[in-house]
Amino acid sequence: MTVFLVIIVLALLAVTGWQMSKIFQLSKGPGAESAEIANDNDNRQQAKLMLWFMIFLYVGMAYSFWHWSKLYLPQAASEHGNEVDTLMFISIGLIMVVQVITQALLHWFAYKYQGKKGNRALFFADNDKLEFIWTIIPVITLAGLIIYGLFTWSDIMNISEDDDPIVIEIYAKQFSWQARYAGEDNTLGEANVRFIEGINTVGLNVNDTYADDDKITTELHLPVGKQVLFKFRSQDVLHSAYFPHFRAQMNVVPGMVTQFAFTPDITTAEMRDSEYMVDKVKTINKIRKENSKALMAEGEAPLDSYEFDYFLLCNKICGDAHYNMQMKIVVESEEEYNQWLSEQDEFATVMESQE
């Protein structure tokens, strides 16, 4: 109740102040200038402020590009990723050119054509030539970007299994990922959430022979230079499979299978040895070392040293532990990949061991 009364009192004080300002304006008489109408001095001040704001805007923009560019992702680790980056940089470049020119003109014109007593602005209702120019230029620019993007999108999405890619299912659930590798037949067995029971955590149909040689893992291994076709399923809610270093992302939708493909072209070891990643790991470990000193002073365990790994992340807010929904990805040589895959148990073997 006290808070409510305080709010009422403050509101009444505000209304009183506003009414007193009106009375003060009326007391000046009919010949006095109104403070609500800008005069030449006001216009000069605002015009100069526009120029100063333009300078502040460009200095801040240049600083941001210089200071934060180090946080950009490293070189794309997939064949199509370079095309995605090129498209993004072209888009940023076009936007920046237009932004720099239009903002400069906006602020300069605000200064050059500042309001002055007695001046009247030129006005015309329409100009067909200008309207054609500022319509056709964006149309051509956007059409070029869209067509370029569609070609890249087609390379990722329009994959035929006749091309013999490696087929891997990514299964999402709150709050973890599982990978299912097609066996020697390179064909995934039938799966449905209705079949989930016990150790059959991804819902494979035990009566489908295609499922017998499938291999289910909690770590994703990919061979470098080989095309991989990913198929996505969700057990519960909408997730989003995000491969930031490979420039790929796909929604994982309950009740349906989505898919895309990419070809990894930089191994985990090669990425770790890159100049960008060496500097990044060095910086992170330096920070961790400093933080560990404070932790050890309080009797807690120090932080582990950081080592780079690729990760699959969830890019949809899918619940309380969304931030921790990730799976390690290892990109390696084909020989190392085949060796690792041969060590994984087949689904039929896992089911037989539980009988």
PDB file of N, CA, C and O in Angstrom, residues 22 57-59 110 136 160 162 170 172 187 239 262 266 276 281 316 325 332 345-346:
ATOM      1  N   LYS A  22       3.515  25.003 -18.258  1.00  0.00           N
ATOM      2  CA  LYS A  22       2.563  25.607 -19.194  1.00  0.00           C
ATOM      3  C   LYS A  22       2.216  27.029 -18.762  1.00  0.00           C
ATOM      4  O   LYS A  22       2.127  27.949 -19.588  1.00  0.00           O
ATOM      5  N   LEU A  57      30.327   7.405 -34.924  1.00  0.00           N
ATOM      6  CA  LEU A  57      29.814   6.183 -35.521  1.00  0.00           C
ATOM      7  C   LEU A  57      30.901   5.449 -36.294  1.00  0.00           C
ATOM      8  O   LEU A  57      31.107   4.236 -36.124  1.00  0.00           O
ATOM      9  N   TYR A  58      31.642   6.176 -37.120  1.00  0.00           N
ATOM     10  CA  TYR A  58      32.666   5.540 -37.956  1.00  0.00           C
ATOM     11  C   TYR A  58      33.874   5.101 -37.129  1.00  0.00           C
ATOM     12  O   TYR A  58      34.472   4.062 -37.405  1.00  0.00           O
ATOM     13  N   VAL A  59      34.247   5.884 -36.130  1.00  0.00           N
ATOM     14  CA  VAL A  59      35.365   5.475 -35.264  1.00  0.00           C
ATOM     15  C   VAL A  59      34.981   4.215 -34.498  1.00  0.00           C
ATOM     16  O   VAL A  59      35.779   3.260 -34.399  1.00  0.00           O
ATOM     17  N   ALA A 110      22.218  16.802 -43.175  1.00  0.00           N
ATOM     18  CA  ALA A 110      21.607  17.397 -41.984  1.00  0.00           C
ATOM     19  C   ALA A 110      22.376  18.633 -41.545  1.00  0.00           C
ATOM     20  O   ALA A 110      21.789  19.602 -41.040  1.00  0.00           O
ATOM     21  N   ILE A 136      15.701  -0.690 -58.826  1.00  0.00           N
ATOM     22  CA  ILE A 136      16.372  -1.690 -59.659  1.00  0.00           C
ATOM     23  C   ILE A 136      17.719  -2.109 -59.085  1.00  0.00           C
ATOM     24  O   ILE A 136      18.121  -3.270 -59.199  1.00  0.00           O
ATOM     25  N   SER A 160      22.183 -37.182 -53.332  1.00  0.00           N
ATOM     26  CA  SER A 160      21.581 -38.474 -53.614  1.00  0.00           C
ATOM     27  C   SER A 160      22.417 -39.575 -52.965  1.00  0.00           C
ATOM     28  O   SER A 160      23.649 -39.535 -53.007  1.00  0.00           O
ATOM     29  N   ASP A 162      22.762 -42.307 -54.110  1.00  0.00           N
ATOM     30  CA  ASP A 162      23.437 -43.015 -55.205  1.00  0.00           C
ATOM     31  C   ASP A 162      24.883 -42.547 -55.354  1.00  0.00           C
ATOM     32  O   ASP A 162      25.702 -43.238 -55.974  1.00  0.00           O
ATOM     33  N   ILE A 170      22.075 -38.425 -36.827  1.00  0.00           N
ATOM     34  CA  ILE A 170      22.296 -37.672 -35.589  1.00  0.00           C
ATOM     35  C   ILE A 170      20.970 -37.628 -34.835  1.00  0.00           C
ATOM     36  O   ILE A 170      19.977 -37.112 -35.342  1.00  0.00           O
ATOM     37  N   ALA A 172      18.822 -36.510 -31.544  1.00  0.00           N
ATOM     38  CA  ALA A 172      18.804 -35.470 -30.511  1.00  0.00           C
ATOM     39  C   ALA A 172      17.757 -35.773 -29.456  1.00  0.00           C
ATOM     40  O   ALA A 172      16.661 -36.257 -29.753  1.00  0.00           O
ATOM     41  N   THR A 187      23.233 -48.551 -45.101  1.00  0.00           N
ATOM     42  CA  THR A 187      21.801 -48.271 -45.034  1.00  0.00           C
ATOM     43  C   THR A 187      21.360 -48.300 -43.579  1.00  0.00           C
ATOM     44  O   THR A 187      21.587 -49.296 -42.871  1.00  0.00           O
ATOM     45  N   HIS A 239      15.202 -29.225 -31.777  1.00  0.00           N
ATOM     46  CA  HIS A 239      16.615 -28.927 -31.579  1.00  0.00           C
ATOM     47  C   HIS A 239      17.178 -28.367 -32.889  1.00  0.00           C
ATOM     48  O   HIS A 239      16.483 -28.322 -33.905  1.00  0.00           O
ATOM     49  N   PHE A 262      27.909 -32.627 -46.030  1.00  0.00           N
ATOM     50  CA  PHE A 262      29.103 -31.828 -46.279  1.00  0.00           C
ATOM     51  C   PHE A 262      30.319 -32.740 -46.304  1.00  0.00           C
ATOM     52  O   PHE A 262      30.261 -33.909 -45.866  1.00  0.00           O
ATOM     53  N   ILE A 266      39.486 -30.445 -43.286  1.00  0.00           N
ATOM     54  CA  ILE A 266      40.590 -30.130 -42.371  1.00  0.00           C
ATOM     55  C   ILE A 266      40.453 -31.040 -41.154  1.00  0.00           C
ATOM     56  O   ILE A 266      39.433 -31.015 -40.462  1.00  0.00           O
ATOM     57  N   TYR A 276      45.978 -19.658 -36.222  1.00  0.00           N
ATOM     58  CA  TYR A 276      44.841 -19.080 -35.494  1.00  0.00           C
ATOM     59  C   TYR A 276      44.568 -19.863 -34.210  1.00  0.00           C
ATOM     60  O   TYR A 276      44.409 -19.287 -33.136  1.00  0.00           O
ATOM     61  N   VAL A 281      44.402 -21.096 -28.362  1.00  0.00           N
ATOM     62  CA  VAL A 281      44.611 -22.032 -27.253  1.00  0.00           C
ATOM     63  C   VAL A 281      45.582 -21.434 -26.235  1.00  0.00           C
ATOM     64  O   VAL A 281      45.384 -21.567 -25.022  1.00  0.00           O
ATOM     65  N   LYS A 316      19.131 -24.289 -30.683  1.00  0.00           N
ATOM     66  CA  LYS A 316      17.779 -23.920 -30.281  1.00  0.00           C
ATOM     67  C   LYS A 316      17.709 -24.026 -28.753  1.00  0.00           C
ATOM     68  O   LYS A 316      18.258 -24.955 -28.160  1.00  0.00           O
ATOM     69  N   MET A 325      24.399 -29.117 -24.311  1.00  0.00           N
ATOM     70  CA  MET A 325      24.069 -30.135 -25.312  1.00  0.00           C
ATOM     71  C   MET A 325      25.083 -30.061 -26.439  1.00  0.00           C
ATOM     72  O   MET A 325      24.944 -29.276 -27.370  1.00  0.00           O
ATOM     73  N   GLU A 332      39.474 -37.097 -38.994  1.00  0.00           N
ATOM     74  CA  GLU A 332      40.743 -37.813 -39.072  1.00  0.00           C
ATOM     75  C   GLU A 332      40.913 -38.441 -40.450  1.00  0.00           C
ATOM     76  O   GLU A 332      40.025 -38.326 -41.312  1.00  0.00           O
ATOM     77  N   ASP A 345      30.724 -51.439 -31.390  1.00  0.00           N
ATOM     78  CA  ASP A 345      29.840 -52.602 -31.410  1.00  0.00           C
ATOM     79  C   ASP A 345      28.638 -52.377 -32.319  1.00  0.00           C
ATOM     80  O   ASP A 345      28.058 -51.281 -32.343  1.00  0.00           O
ATOM     81  N   GLU A 346      28.246 -53.420 -33.031  1.00  0.00           N
ATOM     82  CA  GLU A 346      27.045 -53.365 -33.853  1.00  0.00           C
ATOM     83  C   GLU A 346      25.804 -53.499 -32.968  1.00  0.00           C
ATOM     84  O   GLU A 346      25.858 -54.075 -31.871  1.00  0.00           O
TER      85      GLU A 346
END
